[in-house]
Coordinates of C-alpha atoms and ligand atoms in Angstrom, one line a residue:
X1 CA 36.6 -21.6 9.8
X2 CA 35.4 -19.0 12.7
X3 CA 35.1 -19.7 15.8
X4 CA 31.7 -21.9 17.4
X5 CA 30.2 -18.8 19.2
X6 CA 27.1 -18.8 22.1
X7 CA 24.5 -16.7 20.7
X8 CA 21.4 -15.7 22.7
X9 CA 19.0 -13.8 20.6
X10 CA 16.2 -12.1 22.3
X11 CA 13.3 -10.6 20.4
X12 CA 9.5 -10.1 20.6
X13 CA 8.7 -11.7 17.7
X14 CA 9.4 -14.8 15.9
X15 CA 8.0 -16.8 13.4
X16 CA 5.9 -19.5 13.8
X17 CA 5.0 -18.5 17.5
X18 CA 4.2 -14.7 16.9
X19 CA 4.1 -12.1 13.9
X20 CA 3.0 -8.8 13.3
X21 CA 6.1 -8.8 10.5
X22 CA 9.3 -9.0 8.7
X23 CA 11.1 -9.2 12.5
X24 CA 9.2 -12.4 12.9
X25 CA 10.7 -13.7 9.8
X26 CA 14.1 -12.7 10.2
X27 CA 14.3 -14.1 14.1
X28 CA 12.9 -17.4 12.5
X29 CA 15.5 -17.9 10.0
X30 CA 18.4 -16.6 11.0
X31 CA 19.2 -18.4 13.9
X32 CA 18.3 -21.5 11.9
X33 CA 21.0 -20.7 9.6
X34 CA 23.6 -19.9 12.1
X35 CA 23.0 -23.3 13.9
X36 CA 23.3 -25.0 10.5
X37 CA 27.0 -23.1 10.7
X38 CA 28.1 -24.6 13.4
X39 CA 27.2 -22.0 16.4
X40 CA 25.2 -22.5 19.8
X41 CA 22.2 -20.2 19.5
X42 CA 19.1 -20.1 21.9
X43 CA 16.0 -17.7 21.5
X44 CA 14.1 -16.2 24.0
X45 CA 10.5 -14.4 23.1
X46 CA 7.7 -13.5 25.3
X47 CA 4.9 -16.7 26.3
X48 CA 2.1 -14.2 24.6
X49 CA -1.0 -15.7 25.3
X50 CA -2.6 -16.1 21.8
X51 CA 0.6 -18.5 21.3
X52 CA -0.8 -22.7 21.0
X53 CA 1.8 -24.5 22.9
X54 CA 0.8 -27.7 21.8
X55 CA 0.9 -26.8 18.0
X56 CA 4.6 -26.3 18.9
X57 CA 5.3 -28.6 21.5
X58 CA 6.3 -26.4 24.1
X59 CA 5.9 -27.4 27.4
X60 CA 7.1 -26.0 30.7
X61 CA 11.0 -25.7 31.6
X62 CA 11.5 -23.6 34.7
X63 CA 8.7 -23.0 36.6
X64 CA 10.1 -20.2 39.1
X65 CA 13.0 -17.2 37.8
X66 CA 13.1 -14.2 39.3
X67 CA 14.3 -10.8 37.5
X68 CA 15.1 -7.7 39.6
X69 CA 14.1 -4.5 37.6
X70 CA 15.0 -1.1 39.0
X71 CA 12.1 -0.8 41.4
X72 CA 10.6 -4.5 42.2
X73 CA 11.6 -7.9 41.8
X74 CA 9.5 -9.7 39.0
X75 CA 8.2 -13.2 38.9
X76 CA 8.1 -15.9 36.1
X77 CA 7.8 -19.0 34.8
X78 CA 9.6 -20.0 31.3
X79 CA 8.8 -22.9 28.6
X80 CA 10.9 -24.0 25.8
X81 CA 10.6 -26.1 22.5
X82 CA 13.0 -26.1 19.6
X83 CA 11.9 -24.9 16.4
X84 CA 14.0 -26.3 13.0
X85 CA 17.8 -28.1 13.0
X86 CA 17.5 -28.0 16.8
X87 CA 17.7 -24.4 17.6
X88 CA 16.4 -24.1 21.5
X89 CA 13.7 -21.3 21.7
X90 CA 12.8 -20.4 25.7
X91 CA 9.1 -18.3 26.1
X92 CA 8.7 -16.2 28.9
X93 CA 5.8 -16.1 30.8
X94 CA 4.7 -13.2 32.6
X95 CA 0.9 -12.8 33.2
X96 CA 0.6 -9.4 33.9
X97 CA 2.6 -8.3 30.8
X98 CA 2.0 -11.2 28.1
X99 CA -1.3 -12.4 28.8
X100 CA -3.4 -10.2 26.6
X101 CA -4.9 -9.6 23.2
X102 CA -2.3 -8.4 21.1
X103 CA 1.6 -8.2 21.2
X104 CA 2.2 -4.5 21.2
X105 CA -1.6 -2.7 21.1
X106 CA -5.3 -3.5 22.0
X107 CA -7.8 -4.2 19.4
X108 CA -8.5 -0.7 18.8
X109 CA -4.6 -0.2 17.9
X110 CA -4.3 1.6 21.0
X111 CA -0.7 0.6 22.3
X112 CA -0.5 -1.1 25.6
X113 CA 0.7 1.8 27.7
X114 CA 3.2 -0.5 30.2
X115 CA 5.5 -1.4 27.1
X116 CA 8.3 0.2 28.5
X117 CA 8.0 -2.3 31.6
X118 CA 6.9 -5.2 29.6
X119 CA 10.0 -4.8 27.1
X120 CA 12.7 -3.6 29.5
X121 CA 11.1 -6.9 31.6
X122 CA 11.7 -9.5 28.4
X123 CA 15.3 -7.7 27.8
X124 CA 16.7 -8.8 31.6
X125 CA 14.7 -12.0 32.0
X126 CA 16.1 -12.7 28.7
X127 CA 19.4 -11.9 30.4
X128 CA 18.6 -13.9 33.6
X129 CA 17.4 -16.9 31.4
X130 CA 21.3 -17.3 29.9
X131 CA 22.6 -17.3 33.6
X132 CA 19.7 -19.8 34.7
X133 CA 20.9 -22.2 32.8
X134 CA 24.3 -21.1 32.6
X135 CA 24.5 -20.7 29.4
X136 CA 27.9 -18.2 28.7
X137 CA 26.4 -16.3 25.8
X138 CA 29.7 -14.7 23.5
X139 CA 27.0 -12.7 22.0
X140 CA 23.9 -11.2 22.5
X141 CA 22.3 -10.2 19.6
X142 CA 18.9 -8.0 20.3
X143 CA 16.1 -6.5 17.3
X144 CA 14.6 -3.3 17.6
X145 CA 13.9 -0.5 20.8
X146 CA 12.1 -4.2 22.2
X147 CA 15.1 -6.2 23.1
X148 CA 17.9 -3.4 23.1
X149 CA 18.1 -2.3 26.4
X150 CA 19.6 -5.7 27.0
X151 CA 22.5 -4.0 25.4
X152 CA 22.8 -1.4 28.2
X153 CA 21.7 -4.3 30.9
X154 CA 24.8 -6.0 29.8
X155 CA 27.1 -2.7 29.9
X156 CA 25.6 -1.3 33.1
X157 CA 24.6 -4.3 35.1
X158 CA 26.4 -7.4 34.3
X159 CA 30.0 -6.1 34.2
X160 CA 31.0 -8.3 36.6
X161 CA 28.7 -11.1 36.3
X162 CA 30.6 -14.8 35.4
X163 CA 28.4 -15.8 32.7
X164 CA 27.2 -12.3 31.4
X165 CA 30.3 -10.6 31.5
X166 CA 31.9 -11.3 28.6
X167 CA 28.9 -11.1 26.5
X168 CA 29.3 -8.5 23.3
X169 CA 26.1 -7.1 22.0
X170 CA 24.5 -6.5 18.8
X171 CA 21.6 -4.3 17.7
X172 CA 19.9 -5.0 14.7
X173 CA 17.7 -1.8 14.1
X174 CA 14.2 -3.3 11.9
X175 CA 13.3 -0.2 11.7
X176 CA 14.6 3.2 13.2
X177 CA 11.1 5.0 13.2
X178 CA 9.6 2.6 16.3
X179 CA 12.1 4.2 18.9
X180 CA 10.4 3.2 22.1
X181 CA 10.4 6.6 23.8
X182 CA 8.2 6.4 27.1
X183 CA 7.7 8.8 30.2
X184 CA 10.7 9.7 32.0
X185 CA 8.3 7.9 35.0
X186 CA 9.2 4.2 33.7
X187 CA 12.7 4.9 34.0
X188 CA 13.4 3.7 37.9
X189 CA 11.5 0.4 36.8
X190 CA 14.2 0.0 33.9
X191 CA 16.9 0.7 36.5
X192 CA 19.7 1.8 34.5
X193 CA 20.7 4.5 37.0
X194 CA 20.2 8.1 37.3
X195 CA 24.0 9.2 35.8
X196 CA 23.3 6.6 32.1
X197 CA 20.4 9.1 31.9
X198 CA 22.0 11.5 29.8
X199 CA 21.5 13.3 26.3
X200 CA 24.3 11.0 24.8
X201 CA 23.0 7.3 25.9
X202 CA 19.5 7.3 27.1
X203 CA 18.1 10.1 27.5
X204 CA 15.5 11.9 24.8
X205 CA 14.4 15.6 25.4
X206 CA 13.4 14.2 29.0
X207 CA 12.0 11.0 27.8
X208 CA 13.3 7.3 28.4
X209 CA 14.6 6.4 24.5
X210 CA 15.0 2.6 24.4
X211 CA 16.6 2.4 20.6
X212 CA 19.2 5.2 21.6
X213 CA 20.1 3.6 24.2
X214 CA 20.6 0.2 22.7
X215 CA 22.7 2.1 20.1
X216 CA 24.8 3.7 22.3
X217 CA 25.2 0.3 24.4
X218 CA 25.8 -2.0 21.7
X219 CA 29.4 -3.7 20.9
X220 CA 27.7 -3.2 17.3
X221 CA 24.9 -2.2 15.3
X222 CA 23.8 -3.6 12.1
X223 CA 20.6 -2.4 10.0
X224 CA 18.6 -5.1 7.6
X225 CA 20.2 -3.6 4.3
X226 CA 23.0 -1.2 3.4
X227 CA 20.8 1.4 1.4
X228 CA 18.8 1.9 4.7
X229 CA 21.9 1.8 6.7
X230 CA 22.9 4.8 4.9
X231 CA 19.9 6.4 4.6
X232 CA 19.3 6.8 8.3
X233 CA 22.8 8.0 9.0
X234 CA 22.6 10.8 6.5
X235 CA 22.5 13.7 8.2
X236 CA 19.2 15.8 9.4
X237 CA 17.1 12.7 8.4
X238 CA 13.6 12.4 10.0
X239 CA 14.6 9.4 11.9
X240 CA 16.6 11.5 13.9
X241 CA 19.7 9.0 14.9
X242 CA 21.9 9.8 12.4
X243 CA 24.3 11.4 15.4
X244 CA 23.9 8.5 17.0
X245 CA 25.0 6.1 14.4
X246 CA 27.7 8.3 12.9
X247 CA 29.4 8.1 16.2
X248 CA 29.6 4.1 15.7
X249 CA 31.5 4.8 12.9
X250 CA 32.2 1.3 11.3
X251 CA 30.3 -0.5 13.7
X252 CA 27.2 0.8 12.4
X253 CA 25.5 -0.8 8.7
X254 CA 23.5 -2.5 7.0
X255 CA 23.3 -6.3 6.3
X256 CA 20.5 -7.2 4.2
X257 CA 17.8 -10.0 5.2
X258 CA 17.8 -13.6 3.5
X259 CA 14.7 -15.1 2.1
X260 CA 13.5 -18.6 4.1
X261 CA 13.0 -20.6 1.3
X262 CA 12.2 -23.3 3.2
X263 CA 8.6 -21.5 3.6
X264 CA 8.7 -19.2 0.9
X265 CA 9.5 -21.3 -2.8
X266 CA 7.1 -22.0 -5.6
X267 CA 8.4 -25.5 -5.9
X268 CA 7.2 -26.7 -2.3
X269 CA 4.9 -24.1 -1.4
X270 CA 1.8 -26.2 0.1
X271 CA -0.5 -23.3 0.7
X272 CA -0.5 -22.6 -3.1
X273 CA -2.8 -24.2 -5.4
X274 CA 0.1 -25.8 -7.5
X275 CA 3.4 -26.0 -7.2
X276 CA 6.0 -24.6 -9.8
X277 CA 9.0 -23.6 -11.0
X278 CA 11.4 -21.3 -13.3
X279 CA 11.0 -24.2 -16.0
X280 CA 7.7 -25.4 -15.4
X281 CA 5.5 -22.5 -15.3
X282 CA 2.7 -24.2 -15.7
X283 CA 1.4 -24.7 -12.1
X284 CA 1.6 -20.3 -12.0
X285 CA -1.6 -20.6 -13.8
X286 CA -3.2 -22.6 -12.0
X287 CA -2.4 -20.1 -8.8
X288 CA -3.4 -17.2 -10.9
X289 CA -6.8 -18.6 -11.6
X290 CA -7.5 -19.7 -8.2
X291 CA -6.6 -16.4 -6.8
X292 CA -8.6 -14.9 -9.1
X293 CA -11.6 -17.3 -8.0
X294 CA -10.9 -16.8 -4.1
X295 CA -11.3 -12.8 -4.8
X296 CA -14.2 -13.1 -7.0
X297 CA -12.2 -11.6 -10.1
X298 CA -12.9 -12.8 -13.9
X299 CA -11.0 -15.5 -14.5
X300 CA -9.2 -15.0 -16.8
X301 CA -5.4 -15.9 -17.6
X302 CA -4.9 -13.0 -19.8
X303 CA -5.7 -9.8 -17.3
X304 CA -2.5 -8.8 -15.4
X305 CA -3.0 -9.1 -11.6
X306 CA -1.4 -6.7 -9.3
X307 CA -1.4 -7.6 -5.5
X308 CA -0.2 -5.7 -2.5
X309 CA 0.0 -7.1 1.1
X310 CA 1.3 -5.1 4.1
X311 CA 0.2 -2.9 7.5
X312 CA -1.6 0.1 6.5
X313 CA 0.7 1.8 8.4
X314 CA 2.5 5.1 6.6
X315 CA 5.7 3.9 6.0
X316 CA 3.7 1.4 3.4
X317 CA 2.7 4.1 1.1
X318 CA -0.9 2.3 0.8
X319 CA -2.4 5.7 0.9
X320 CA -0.3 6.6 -2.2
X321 CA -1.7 3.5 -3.9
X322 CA -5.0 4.4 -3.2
X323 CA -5.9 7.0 -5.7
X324 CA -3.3 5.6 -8.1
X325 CA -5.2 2.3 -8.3
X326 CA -8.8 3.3 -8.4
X327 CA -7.3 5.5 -11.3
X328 CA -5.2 2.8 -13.0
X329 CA -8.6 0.3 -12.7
X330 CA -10.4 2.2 -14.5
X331 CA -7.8 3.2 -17.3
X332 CA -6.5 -0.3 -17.4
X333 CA -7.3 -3.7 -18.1
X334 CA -6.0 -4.7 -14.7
X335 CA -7.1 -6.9 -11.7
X336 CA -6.2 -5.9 -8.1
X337 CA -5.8 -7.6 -4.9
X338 CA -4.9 -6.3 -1.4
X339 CA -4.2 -8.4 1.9
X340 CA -3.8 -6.4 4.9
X341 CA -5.1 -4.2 8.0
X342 CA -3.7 -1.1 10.1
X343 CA -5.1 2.5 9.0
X344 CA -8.9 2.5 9.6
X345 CA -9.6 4.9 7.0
X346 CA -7.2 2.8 4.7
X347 CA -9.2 -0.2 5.8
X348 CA -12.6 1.3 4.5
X349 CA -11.2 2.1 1.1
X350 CA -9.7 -1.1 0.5
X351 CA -12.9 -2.9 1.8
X352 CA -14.8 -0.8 -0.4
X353 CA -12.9 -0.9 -3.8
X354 CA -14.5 -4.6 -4.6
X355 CA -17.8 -3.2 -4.6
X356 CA -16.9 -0.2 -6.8
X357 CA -14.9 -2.3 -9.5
X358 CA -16.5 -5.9 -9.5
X359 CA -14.7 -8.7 -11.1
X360 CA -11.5 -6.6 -10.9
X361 CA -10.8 -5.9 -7.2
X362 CA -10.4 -7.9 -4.6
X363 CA -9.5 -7.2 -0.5
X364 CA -8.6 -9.0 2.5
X365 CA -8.9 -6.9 5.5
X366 CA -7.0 -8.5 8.3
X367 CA -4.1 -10.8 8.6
X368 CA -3.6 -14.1 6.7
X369 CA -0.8 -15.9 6.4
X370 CA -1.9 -18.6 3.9
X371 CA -3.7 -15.8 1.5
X372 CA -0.1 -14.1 1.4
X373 CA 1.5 -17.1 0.4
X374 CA -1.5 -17.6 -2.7
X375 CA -1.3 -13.6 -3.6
X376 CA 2.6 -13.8 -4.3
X377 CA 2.1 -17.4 -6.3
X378 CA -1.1 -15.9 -8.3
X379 CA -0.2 -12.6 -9.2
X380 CA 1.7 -10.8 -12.3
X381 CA 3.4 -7.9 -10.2
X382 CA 3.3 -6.8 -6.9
X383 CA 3.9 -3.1 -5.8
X384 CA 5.7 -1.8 -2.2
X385 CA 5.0 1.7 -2.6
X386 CA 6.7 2.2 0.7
X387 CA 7.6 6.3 1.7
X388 CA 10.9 4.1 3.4
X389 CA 12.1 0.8 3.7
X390 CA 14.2 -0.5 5.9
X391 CA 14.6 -3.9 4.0
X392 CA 11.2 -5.4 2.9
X393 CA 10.7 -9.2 2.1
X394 CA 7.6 -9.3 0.4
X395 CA 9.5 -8.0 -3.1
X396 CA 12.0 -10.9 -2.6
X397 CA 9.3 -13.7 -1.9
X398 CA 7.6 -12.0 -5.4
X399 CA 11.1 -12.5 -7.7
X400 CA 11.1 -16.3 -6.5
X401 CA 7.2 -17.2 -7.3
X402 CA 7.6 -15.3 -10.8
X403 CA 6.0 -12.2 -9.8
X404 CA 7.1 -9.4 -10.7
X405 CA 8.0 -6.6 -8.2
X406 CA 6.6 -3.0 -8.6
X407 CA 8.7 -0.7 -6.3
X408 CA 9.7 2.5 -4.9
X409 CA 13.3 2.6 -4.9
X410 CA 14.2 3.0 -1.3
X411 CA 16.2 1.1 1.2
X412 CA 15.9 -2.8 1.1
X413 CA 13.9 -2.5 -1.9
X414 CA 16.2 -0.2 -4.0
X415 CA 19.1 -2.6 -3.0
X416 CA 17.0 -6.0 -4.2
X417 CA 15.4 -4.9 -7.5
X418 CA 17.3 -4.3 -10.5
X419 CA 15.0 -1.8 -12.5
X420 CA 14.3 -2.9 -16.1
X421 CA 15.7 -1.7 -19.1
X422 CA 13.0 -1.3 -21.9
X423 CA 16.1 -1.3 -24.3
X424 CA 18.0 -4.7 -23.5
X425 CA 14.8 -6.1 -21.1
X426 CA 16.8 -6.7 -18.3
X427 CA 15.6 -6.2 -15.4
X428 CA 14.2 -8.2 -12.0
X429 CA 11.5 -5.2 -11.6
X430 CA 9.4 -1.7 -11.6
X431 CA 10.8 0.9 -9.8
X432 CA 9.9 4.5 -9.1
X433 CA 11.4 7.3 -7.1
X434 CA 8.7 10.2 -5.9
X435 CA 6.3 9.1 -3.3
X436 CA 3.2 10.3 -5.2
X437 CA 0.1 8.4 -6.2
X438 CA 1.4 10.0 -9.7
X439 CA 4.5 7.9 -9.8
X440 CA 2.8 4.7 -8.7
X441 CA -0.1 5.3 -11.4
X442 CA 2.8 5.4 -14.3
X443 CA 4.5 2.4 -13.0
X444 CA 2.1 0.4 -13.0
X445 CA 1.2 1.8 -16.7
X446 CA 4.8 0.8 -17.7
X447 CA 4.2 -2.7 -16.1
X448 CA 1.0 -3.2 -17.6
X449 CA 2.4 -1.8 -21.1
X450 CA 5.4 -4.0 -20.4
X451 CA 2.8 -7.4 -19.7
X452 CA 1.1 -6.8 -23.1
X453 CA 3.0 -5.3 -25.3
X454 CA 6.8 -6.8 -24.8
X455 CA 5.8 -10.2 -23.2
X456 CA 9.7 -11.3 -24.9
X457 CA 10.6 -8.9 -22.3
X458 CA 8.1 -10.2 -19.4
X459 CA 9.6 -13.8 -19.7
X460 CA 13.0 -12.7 -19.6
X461 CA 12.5 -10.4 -16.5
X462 CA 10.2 -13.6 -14.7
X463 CA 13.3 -16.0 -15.5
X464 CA 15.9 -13.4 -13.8
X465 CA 13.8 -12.4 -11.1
X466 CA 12.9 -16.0 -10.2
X467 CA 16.5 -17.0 -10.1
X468 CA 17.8 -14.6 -8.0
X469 CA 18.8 -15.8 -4.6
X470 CA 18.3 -14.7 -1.6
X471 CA 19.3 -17.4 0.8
X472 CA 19.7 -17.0 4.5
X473 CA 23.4 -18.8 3.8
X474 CA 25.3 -15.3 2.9
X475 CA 23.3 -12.8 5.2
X476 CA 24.5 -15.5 8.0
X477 CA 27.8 -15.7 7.3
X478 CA 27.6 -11.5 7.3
X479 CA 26.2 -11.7 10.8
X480 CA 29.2 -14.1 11.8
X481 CA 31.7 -11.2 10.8
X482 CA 29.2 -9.0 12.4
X483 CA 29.9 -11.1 15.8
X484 CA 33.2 -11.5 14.8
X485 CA 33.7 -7.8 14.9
X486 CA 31.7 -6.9 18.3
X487 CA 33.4 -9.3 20.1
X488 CA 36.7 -7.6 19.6
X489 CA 35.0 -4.0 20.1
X490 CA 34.0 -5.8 23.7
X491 CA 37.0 -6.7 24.3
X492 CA 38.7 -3.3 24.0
X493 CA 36.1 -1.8 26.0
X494 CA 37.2 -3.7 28.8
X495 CA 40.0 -1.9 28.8
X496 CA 38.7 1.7 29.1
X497 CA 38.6 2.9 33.0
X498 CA 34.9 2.0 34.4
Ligands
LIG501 P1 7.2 -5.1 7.8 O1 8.0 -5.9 8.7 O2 7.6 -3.6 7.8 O3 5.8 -5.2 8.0 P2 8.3 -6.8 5.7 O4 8.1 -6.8 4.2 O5 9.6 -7.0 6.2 O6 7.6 -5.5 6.3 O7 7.5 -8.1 6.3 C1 6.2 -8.2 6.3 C2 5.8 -9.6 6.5 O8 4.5 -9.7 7.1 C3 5.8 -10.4 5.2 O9 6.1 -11.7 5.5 C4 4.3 -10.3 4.8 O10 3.9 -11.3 3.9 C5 3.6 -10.3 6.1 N1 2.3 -9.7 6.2 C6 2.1 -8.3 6.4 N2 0.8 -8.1 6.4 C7 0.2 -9.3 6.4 C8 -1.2 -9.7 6.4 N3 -2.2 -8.9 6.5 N4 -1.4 -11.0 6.3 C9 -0.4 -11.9 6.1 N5 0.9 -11.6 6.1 C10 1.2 -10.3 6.2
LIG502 C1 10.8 -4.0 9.6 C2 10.9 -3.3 8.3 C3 11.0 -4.1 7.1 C4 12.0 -5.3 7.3 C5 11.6 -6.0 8.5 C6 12.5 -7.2 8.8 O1 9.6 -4.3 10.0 O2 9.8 -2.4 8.2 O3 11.4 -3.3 6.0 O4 12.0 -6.1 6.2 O5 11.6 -5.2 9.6 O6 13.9 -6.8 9.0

């Protein structure tokens, strides 16, 4: 049995209280899963204004806490509630930064320009929150350029500091292409001192670069699955960090996410139109035939569906589905259904394709978290043609409700679906390897061939794929080495000369 560790967590997402994705899920569960395991952890996320404190009883806690950056002393007030098991989550509420539309960007997707002071701000109050209510954290674990300069905060600032100073750090890079780099001009605000701005730690051809520096801080950095871990320390890759992470050596991979099956299983799903499972299948129908309802498809039990959800952001490869499936909907005796929003020229096609195959397409422009829980139950497949990945979830909510995956084998999603074998019919899923609207168009013709020509095969791939677990319970228990390990690095970097 390991240790009972402190573990503050600070992100800028979490689910239920704020989402734009799979970081929201991941900050939700995990923390959840290591409380279960015995450890003290405590979250601390932004007070964003679009989030209804009374839906989650939160209420106020401290109602004054200062937080010197490097140029000004900043102001705020902080409220708390506890979320599942117990875990203790603490919002901070800034005006200035957190009361506004949207989390990272306007409603035009313009991003908020002050990020690089709102984000350094949550990573010390964050900081200054633990020592508030002295809470001695052994670890701090941070997600993404957002929360990493706490890393370097911890390093730089709070060497000395009684409840900070023994703190060891972990990164958990989301994903490597959001790197945070801002103006050189918000660097005195982030205080980290003129002589940690340097090519090695913080420093990006002149620019401020808030993931390097978390890297290069960090008692440890972990990635969200091993095939991305390795992908983005290869070198010359276009994320451009593989120096960075080589240098951690063995304190750099990849630990891939858990599902939360507490909100994400056939069996107890309540957004769904009926529940079911891996031996009563009959409920599946029932979701298919609603889904097909809500999108104004034929219903009709025998028509494979394909869904997709996601941001139309590049790394999603939703402008690779687009020909592929206008193409494939008119070959193929398919229905189609897309949930999502980003891209507004991706937005137009996706709104438009209902009205250019009626009764077989159906969209969703925007974000909806109950629709994403009824497209994974109703569906036959669901395709990720993602250019990278660093882990995805959506493929691993599909294998539990049945539906089977359609994927381009990269990162999280190369390391979660077995591709199937037309010779044995093993298999958990579809994948593909060139990110062309060519390879997507034959995959799904090998699914579709697959759904009505070896439907011995289909059953056999829906029972494998809907027993595969996922469970937070051994991604946690990776972490816990994880801590394990960046505790010890901590404790030999005490011992180099300061
Ligand atoms: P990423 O974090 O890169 O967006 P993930 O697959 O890790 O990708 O997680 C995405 C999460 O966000 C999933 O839980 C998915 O269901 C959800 N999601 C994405 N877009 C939407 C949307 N438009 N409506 C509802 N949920 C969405
Ligand atoms: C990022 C990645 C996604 C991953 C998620 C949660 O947003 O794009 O692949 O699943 O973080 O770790």
């Amino acid at each position: 049995m390991s240790k009972k560790l402190n573990i503050l967590m600070i992100s800028s997402e979490m689910v239920p209280f704020a989402k734009t994705g799979g970081l929201a899920d991941v900050v939700g569960a995990l923390p959840v899963h290591l409380k279960k395991m015995g450890h003290d952890v405590r979250v601390v996320i932004p007070n964003y204004s679009m989030i209804p404190h009374a839906d989650y009883g939160i209420t106020p806690f401290i109602d004054f806490m200062n937080v010197w950056m490097g140029t000004k002393e900043e102001y705020c007030r902080v409220h708390n509630t506890r979320i599942k098991n117990d875990v203790p989550v603490y919002l901070i509420e800034h005006d200035l930064f957190f009361n506004r539309w949207g989390i990272y960007h306007d409603s035009d997707m313009n991003d908020y320009i002050d990020n690089p002071k709102r984000f350094s701000f949550l990573a010390q109050a964050g900081l200054k929150l633990a020592e508030n209510i002295d809470f001695k954290p052994d670890i701090v674990h941070v997600h993404d350029w957002q929360s990493a300069l706490a890393a370097a905060y911890l390093k730089i600032w709070h060497w000395e500091n009684p409840v900070l100073g023994s703190a060891a750090s972990v990164l958990t890079i989301h994903n490597a292409a959001y790197r945070g780099i801002y103006p050189k001009t918000f660097y005195d605000y982030i205080g980290l001192g003129k002589e940690n701005f340097n090519e090695e730690s913080l420093e990006m051809f002149g620019a401020v670069d808030f993931l390097k520096g978390g890297i290069f801080y960090s008692d440890l950095v972990t990635t969200v699955s091993p095939s991305y871990g390795e992908d983005i320390k290869r070198p010359f890759n276009e994320f451009g960090l593989a120096p960075n992470l080589a240098n951690k050596g063995k304190n750099f991979y990849g630990i891939l996410n858990g599902v939360d099956y507490d909100e994400w299983s056939p069996e107890i799903d309540d957004n769904i139109a009926a529940n079911f499972s891996k031996d009563k299948m009959l409920g599946k129908k029932k979701c298919k035939a609603d889904l097909q309802k809500r999108f104004n498809l034929e219903v009709d039990e025998t028509i494979p569906v394909i869904g997709a959800i996601g941001r139309f952001v590049d790394q999603k490869g939703f402008q690779n589905l687009a020909p592929a499936i206008r193409l494939a909907l008119n070959d193929m005796r398919i229905q189609f259904v897309i949930l999502g929003s980003g891209d507004s020229g991706l937005e137009h096609f996706y709104r438009e394709l209902p009205s250019n195959c009626r009764g077989r397409a159906g969209s969703y422009i925007g974000y909806n978290n109950e629709l994403s829980h009824i497209i994974e139950a109703g569906c036959d497949f669901f395709i990720m043609p993602s250019l990278y990945e660093p882990c995805g979830l959506n493929q691993m909510y599909s294998m539990k409700y049945g539906t089977l995956p359609i994927v381009r084998a990269t990162g999280g999603l190369n390391d979660t679906v077995e591709n199937y074998d037309e010779a044995s019919g093993s298999g958990t899923g579809f994948k593909f390897f060139d990110s062309s609207p060519q390879a997507v168009y034959y995959t799904i013709g090998w699914a579709v061939s697959t759904y009505y020509d070896r439907k011995e095969h289909m059953k056999k791939m829906i029972s494998a794929a809907m027993s595969m677990d996922f469970s937070w319970d051994k991604s946690a228990r990776e972490y816990e080495k994880a801590y394990e390990r960046a505790i010890e690095n901590k404790m030999n970097y005490d011992k180099w000369p300061r």
